[in-house]
Coordinates of C-alpha atoms in Angstrom, one line a residue:
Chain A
X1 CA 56.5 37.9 62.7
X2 CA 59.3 40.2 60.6
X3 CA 61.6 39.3 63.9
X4 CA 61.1 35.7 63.5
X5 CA 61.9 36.0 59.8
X6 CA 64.5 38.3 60.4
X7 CA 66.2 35.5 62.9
X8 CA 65.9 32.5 61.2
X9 CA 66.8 34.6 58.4
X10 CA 70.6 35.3 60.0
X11 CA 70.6 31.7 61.6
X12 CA 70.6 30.6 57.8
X13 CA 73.7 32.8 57.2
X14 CA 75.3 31.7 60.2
X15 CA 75.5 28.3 58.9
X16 CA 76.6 29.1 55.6
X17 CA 73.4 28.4 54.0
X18 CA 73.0 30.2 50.7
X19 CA 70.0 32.6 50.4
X20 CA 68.4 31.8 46.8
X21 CA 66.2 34.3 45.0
X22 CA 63.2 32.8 46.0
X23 CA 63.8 32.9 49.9
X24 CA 62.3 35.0 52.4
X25 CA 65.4 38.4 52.7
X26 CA 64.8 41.5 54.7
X27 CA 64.7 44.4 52.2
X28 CA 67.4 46.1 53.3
X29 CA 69.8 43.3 52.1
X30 CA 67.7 43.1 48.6
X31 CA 68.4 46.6 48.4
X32 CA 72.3 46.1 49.5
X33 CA 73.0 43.3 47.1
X34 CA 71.0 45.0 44.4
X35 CA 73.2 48.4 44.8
X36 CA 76.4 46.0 45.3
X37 CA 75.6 43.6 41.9
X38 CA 74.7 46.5 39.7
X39 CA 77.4 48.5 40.8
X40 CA 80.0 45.3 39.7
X41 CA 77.9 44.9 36.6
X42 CA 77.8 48.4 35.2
X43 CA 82.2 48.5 36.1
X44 CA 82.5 45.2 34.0
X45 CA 80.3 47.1 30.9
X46 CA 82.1 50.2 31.4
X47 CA 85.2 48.9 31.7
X48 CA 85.1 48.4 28.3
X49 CA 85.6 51.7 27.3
X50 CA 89.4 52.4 28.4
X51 CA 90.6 48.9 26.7
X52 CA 88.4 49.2 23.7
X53 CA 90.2 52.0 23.1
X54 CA 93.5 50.2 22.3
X55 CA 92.3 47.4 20.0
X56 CA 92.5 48.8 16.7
X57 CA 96.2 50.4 17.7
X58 CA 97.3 47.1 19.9
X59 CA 101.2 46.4 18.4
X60 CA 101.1 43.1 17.1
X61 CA 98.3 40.4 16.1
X62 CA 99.1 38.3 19.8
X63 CA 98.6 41.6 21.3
X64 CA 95.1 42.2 19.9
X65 CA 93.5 38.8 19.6
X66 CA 94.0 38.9 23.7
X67 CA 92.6 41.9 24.1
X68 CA 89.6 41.8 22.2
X69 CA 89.3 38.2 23.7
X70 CA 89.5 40.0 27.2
X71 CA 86.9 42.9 26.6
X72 CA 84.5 40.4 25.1
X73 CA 84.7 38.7 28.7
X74 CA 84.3 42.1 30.7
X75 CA 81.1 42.2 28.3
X76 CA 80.4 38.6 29.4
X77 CA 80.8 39.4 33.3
X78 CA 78.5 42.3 32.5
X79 CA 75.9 40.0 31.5
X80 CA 76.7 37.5 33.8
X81 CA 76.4 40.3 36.7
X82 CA 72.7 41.7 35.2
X83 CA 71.6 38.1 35.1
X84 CA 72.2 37.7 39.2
X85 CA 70.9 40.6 39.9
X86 CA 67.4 40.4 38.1
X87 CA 67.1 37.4 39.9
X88 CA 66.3 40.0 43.0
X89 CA 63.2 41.4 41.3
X90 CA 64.9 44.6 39.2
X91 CA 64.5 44.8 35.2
X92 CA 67.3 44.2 33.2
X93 CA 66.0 48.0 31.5
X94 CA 65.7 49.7 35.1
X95 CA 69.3 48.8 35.7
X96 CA 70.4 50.7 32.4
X97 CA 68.3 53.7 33.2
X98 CA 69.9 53.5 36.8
X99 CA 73.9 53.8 35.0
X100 CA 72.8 56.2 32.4
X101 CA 70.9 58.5 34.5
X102 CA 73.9 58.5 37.4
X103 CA 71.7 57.4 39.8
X104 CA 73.8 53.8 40.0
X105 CA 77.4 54.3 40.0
X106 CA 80.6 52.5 38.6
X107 CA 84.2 51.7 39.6
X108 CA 85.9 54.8 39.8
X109 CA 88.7 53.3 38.0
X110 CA 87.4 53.2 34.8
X111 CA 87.1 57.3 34.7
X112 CA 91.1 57.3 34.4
X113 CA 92.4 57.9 30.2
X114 CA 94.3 55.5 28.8
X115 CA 97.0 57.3 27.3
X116 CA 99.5 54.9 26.3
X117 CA 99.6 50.7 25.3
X118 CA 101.6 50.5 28.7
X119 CA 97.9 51.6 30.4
X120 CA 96.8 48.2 28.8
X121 CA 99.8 46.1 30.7
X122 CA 99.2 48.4 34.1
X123 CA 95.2 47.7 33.9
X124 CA 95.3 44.1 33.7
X125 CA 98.2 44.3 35.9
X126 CA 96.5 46.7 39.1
X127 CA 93.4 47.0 38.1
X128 CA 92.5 43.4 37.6
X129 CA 94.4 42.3 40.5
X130 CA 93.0 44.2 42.9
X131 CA 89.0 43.4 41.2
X132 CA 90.6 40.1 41.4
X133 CA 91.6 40.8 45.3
X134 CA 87.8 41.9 45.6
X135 CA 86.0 38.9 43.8
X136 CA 87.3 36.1 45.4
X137 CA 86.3 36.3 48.8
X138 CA 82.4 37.0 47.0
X139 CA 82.7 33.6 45.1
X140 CA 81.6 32.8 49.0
X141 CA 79.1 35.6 49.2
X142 CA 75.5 34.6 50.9
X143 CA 73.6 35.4 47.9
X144 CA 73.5 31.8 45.6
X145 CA 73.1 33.8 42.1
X146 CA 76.1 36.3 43.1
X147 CA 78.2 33.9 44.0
X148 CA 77.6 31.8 41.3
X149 CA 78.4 34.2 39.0
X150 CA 81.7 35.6 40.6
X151 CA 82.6 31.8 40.6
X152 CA 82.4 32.2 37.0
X153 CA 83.9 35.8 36.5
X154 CA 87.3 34.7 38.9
X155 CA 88.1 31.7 36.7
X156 CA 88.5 34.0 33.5
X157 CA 89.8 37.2 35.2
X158 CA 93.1 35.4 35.9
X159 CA 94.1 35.1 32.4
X160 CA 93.2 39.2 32.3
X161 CA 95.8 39.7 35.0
X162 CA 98.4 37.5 33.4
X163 CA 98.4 39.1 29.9
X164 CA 98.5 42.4 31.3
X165 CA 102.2 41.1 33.4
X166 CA 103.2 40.0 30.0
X167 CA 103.2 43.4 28.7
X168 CA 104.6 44.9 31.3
X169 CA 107.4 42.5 31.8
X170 CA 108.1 43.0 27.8
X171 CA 108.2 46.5 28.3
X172 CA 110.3 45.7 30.8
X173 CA 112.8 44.4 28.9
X174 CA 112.9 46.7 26.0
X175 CA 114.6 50.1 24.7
X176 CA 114.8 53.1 27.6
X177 CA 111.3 54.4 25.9
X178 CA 109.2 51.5 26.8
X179 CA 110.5 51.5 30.5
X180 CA 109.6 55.6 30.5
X181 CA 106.3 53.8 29.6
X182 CA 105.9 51.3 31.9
X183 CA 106.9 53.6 34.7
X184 CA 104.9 56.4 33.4
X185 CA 102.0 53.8 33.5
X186 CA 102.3 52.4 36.6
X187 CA 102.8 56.1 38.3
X188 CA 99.6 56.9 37.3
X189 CA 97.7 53.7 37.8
X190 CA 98.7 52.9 41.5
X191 CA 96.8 55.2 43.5
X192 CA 93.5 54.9 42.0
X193 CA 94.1 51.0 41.9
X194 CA 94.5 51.5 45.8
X195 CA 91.9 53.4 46.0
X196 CA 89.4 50.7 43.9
X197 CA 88.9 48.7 47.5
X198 CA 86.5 52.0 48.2
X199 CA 86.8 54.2 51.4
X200 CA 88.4 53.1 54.4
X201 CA 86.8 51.0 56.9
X202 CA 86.7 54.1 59.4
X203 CA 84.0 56.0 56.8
X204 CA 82.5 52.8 55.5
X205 CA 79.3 52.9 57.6
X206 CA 78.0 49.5 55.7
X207 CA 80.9 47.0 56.2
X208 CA 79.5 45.7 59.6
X209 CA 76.6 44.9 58.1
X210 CA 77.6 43.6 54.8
X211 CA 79.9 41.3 56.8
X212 CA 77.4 40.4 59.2
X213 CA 75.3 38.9 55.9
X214 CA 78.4 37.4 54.6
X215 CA 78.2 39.8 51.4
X216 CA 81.4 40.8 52.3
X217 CA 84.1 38.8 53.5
X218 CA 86.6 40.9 54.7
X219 CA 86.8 44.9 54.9
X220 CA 88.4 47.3 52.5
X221 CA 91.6 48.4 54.5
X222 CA 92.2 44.3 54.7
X223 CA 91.9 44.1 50.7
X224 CA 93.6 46.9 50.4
X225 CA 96.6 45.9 52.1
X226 CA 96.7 42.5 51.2
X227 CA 97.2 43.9 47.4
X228 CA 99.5 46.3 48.5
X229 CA 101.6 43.2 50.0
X230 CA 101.4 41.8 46.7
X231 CA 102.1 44.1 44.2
X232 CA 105.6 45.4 46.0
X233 CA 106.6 42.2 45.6
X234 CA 105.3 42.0 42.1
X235 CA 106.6 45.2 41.3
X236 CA 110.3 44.1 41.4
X237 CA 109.5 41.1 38.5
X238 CA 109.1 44.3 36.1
X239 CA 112.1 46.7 37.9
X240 CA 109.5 49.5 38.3
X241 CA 109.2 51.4 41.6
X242 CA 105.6 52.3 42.9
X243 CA 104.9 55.9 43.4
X244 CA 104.6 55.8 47.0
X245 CA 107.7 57.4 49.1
X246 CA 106.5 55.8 52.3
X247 CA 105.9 52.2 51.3
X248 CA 108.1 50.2 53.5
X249 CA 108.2 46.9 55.1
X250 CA 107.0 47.1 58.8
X251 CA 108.4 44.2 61.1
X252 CA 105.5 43.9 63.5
X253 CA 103.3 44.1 61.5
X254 CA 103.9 41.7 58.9
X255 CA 102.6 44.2 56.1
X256 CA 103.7 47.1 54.1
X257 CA 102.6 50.1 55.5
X258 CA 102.0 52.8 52.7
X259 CA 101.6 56.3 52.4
X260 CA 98.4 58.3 52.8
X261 CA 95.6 57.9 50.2
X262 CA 94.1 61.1 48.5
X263 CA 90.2 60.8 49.8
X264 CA 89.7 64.3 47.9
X265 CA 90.5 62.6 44.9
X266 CA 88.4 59.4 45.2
X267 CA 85.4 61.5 45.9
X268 CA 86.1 64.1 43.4
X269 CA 86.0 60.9 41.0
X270 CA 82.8 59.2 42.4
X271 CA 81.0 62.1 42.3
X272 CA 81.8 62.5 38.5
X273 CA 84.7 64.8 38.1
X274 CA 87.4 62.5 37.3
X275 CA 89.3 63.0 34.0
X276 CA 86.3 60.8 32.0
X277 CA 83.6 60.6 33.9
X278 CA 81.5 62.4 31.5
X279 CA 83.0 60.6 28.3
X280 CA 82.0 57.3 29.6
X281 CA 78.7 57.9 30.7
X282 CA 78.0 59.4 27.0
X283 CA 79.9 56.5 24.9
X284 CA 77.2 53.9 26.8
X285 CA 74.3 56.4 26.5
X286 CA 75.1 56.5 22.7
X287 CA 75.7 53.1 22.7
X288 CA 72.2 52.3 24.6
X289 CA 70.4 55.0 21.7
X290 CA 72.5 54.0 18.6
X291 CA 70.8 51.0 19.2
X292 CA 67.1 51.3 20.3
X293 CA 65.6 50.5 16.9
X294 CA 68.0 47.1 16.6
X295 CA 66.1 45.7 20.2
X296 CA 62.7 47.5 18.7
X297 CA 63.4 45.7 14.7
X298 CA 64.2 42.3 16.7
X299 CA 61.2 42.3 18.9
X300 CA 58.7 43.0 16.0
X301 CA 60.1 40.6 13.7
X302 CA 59.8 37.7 16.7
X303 CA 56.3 39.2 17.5
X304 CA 55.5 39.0 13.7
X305 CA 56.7 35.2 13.5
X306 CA 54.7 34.5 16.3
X307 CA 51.6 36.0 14.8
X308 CA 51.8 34.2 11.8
X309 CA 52.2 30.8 13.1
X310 CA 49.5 31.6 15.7
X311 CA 47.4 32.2 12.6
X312 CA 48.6 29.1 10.7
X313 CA 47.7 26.5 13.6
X314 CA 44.1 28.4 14.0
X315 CA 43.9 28.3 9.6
Chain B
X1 CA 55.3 49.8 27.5
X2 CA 58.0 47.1 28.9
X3 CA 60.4 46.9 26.1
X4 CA 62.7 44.1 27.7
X5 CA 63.6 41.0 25.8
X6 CA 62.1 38.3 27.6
X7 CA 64.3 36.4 29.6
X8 CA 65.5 32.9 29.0
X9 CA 67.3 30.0 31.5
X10 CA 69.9 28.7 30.0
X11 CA 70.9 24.8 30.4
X12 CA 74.9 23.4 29.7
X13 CA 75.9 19.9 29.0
X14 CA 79.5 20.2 30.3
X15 CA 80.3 17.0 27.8
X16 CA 78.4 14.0 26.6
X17 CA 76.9 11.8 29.4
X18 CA 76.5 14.4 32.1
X19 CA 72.7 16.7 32.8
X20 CA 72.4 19.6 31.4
X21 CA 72.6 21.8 34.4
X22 CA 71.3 25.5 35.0
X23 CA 74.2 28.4 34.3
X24 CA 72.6 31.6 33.9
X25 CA 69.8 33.2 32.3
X26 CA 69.8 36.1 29.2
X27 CA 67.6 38.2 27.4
X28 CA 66.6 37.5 23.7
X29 CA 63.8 38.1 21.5
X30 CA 63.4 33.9 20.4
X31 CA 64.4 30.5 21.6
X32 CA 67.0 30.8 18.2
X33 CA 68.5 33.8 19.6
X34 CA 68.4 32.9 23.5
X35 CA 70.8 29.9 21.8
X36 CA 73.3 32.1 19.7
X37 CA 73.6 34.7 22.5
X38 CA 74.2 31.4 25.4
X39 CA 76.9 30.3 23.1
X40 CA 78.9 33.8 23.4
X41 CA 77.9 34.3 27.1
X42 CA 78.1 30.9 28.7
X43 CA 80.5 28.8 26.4
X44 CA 83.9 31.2 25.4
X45 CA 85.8 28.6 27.1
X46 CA 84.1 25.1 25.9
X47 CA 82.4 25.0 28.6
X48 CA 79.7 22.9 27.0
X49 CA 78.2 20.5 24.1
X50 CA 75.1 20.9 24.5
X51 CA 73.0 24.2 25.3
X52 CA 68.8 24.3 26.3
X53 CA 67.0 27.3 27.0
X54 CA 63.8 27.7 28.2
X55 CA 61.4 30.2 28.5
X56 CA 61.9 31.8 32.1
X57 CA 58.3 32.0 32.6
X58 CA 57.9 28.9 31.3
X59 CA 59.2 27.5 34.9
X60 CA 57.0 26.7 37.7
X61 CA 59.5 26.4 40.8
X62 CA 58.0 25.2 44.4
X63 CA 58.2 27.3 46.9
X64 CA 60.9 27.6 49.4
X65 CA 58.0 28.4 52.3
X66 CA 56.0 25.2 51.5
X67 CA 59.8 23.4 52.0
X68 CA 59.3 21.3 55.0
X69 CA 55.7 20.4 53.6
X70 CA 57.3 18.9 51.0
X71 CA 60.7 17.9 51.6
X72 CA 60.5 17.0 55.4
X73 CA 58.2 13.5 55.1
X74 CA 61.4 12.2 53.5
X75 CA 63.1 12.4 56.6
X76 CA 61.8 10.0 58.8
X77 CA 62.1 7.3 56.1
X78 CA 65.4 5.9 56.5
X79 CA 63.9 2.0 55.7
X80 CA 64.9 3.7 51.9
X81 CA 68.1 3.9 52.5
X82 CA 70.7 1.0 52.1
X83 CA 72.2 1.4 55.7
X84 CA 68.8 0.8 57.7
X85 CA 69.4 -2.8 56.9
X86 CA 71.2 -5.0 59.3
X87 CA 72.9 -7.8 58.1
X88 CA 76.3 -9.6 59.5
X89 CA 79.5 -8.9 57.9
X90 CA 80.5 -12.1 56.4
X91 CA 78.2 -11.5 54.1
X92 CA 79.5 -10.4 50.4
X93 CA 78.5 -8.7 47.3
X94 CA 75.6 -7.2 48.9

């Protein structure tokens, strides 16, 4: 019977047939998608944190109107995330407990300071091109809600990108400081940008099957090197050089090939020692406390209106 | 006890003269907020005109296993569609 399910399950896939909440799934891909949307969720809510940071100190009116306008939409993809992924049969609560208690994880990205306003340019720059990279190829995942929602998240992220090029290119332009900056930036952005397409495809033991259920579309090395393709090219718009002694332009294969990735690193950081790790986790902990008794005062007053007018009809 | 906002679909008309058509869902305590909170999550960009939200369990949905049961007699009815009907081409504004 589970076979059966199972087959006509993956025939459905095969087609290009969406799989809605509702629809028969094998657990294990309820369990994937549920690790895979939370995980996307809880980066877009964290990834708060580093660009919040720069509002009140952003250096002219243009500057911070964006920005708040852009971490108001990270906040938005949060929500827009959690809403998909309850659709699977997980509270919206569960999933908080999950972040706040490290048992869910985060972009690793987002545990990286942000020490100067050139941080601001380099992460809309990197960091939301290469999430940009990521989430296009899942506006086509199997999943209806997910895709939905990525559908959604890709349309606004490209505006993210762009405003973070404008700083950079303005930096760009400016005195011998601001290019210190912008280099400075980008030197410490562009590894752990490469490293947000996750581990490579040789120690990914779930890519087969994640590709298999069209959740993923193509593998991290491919991602990886696509944005790598990219962002040389990208890189010589703002005259800075990426910190990477071995990038160069191989013939036959058509690609950059680049230099070899620090894996100690990217575990170090996914297993919570990066520079913030710690600081993060806390700001959305005292975030989530700070405001218990805000969700508690809202859902007594409602229950209290409801009461009364209960009372009124039976009166 | 489950302290989760109950959660709300919420409904956009993209402009006048088009459905309202499902975007999302939210948490809020009330229909008044469920509204205030669709406007910040589902309309930054004038996406819409219009928003509805209704109570989430407040929808009844069919089920996708009784699908062929009820979708499937519709099949084999093609007399209700235009093109069953043969008629010669010289024949105009039909």
């Amino acid at each position: 019977m589970e076979n059966n399910l199972e087959q006509a399950f993956q025939a459905k896939i095969d087609r290009e047939e969406k799989i809605e909440p509702k629809d028969w799934m094998p657990e294990a891909y309820r369990k994937t998608l549920i690790r895979q949307i939370s995980q996307h969720a809880h980066s877009e809510i964290v990834g708060m944190l580093p660009e919040g940071n720069w509002i009140t100190r952003a250096p002219s009116l243009r500057r911070k109107v964006a920005l708040m306008a852009k971490v108001q939409d990270e906040a938005g993809h949060g929500l827009y995330l959690y809403s998909a992924c309850e659709t699977l049969g997980i509270n919206r609560d569960t999933l908080y407990e999950q972040l706040h208690d490290g048992t869910a994880k985060y972009s690793s990205i987002f545990n990286y300071p942000t020490l100067t306003w050139a941080d601001i340019g380099a992460i809309g720059w990197l960091v939301d091109g290469a999430a940009i990279m990521n989430q296009v190829p899942l506006c086509r995942c199997s999943y209806g809600p997910y895709a939905r929602a990525m559908v959604r998240v890709c349309k606004e992220e490209s505006f993210h990108q762009r405003q973070g090029f404008e700083i950079l290119l303005t930096l760009s332009k400016g005195s011998d400081e601001q290019k210190n900056m912008l280099q400075d930036a980008v030197n410490r952005w562009w590894w752990p940008s490469v490293m947000m397409f996750g581990p490579s495809d040789k120690d990914s033991p779930h890519t087969a099957r994640s590709m298999n259920w069209k959740i993923k579309r193509f593998t991290n090395d491919e991602l990886r090197q696509k944005f790598v393709d990219v962002c040389y090219e990208q890189a010589k718009v703002l005259n800075v050089k990426l910190p990477d002694e071995d990038i160069k332009w191989n013939e036959e294969r058509g690609h950059y090939d680049f230099g070899a990735i620090d894996w100690d690193e990217f575990w170090q950081v996914v297993k919570g020692n990066g520079p913030c790790n710690k600081q993060r986790v806390a700001a959305r902990k005292k975030a989530w406390d700070d405001g218990a008794w805000v969700r508690e005062a809202a859902l007594a007053h409602s229950n209290k209106r409801s009461e009364r007018l209960k009372n009124k009809k039976v009166a | 006890m489950d302290n989760n906002w109950p959660l709300w679909e919420v409904f956009i008309r993209s402009k006048s003269g088009l459905h309202h058509k499902h975007v999302g869902s939210l948490h809020a305590v009330d229909a008044e907020m469920a509204i205030q909170n669709a406007r910040d999550v589902y309309t930054r960009r004038s996406e819409g005109v219009s928003i509805w939200v209704v109570a989430s369990s407040n929808i009844t949905a069919s089920n996708p296993e009784n699908g062929e049961a009820l979708f499937d007699p519709a099949n084999d009815k093609v007399y209700r569609h235009p093109t069953f009907y043969n008629l010669p081409d010289e024949l105009k504004h039909i």
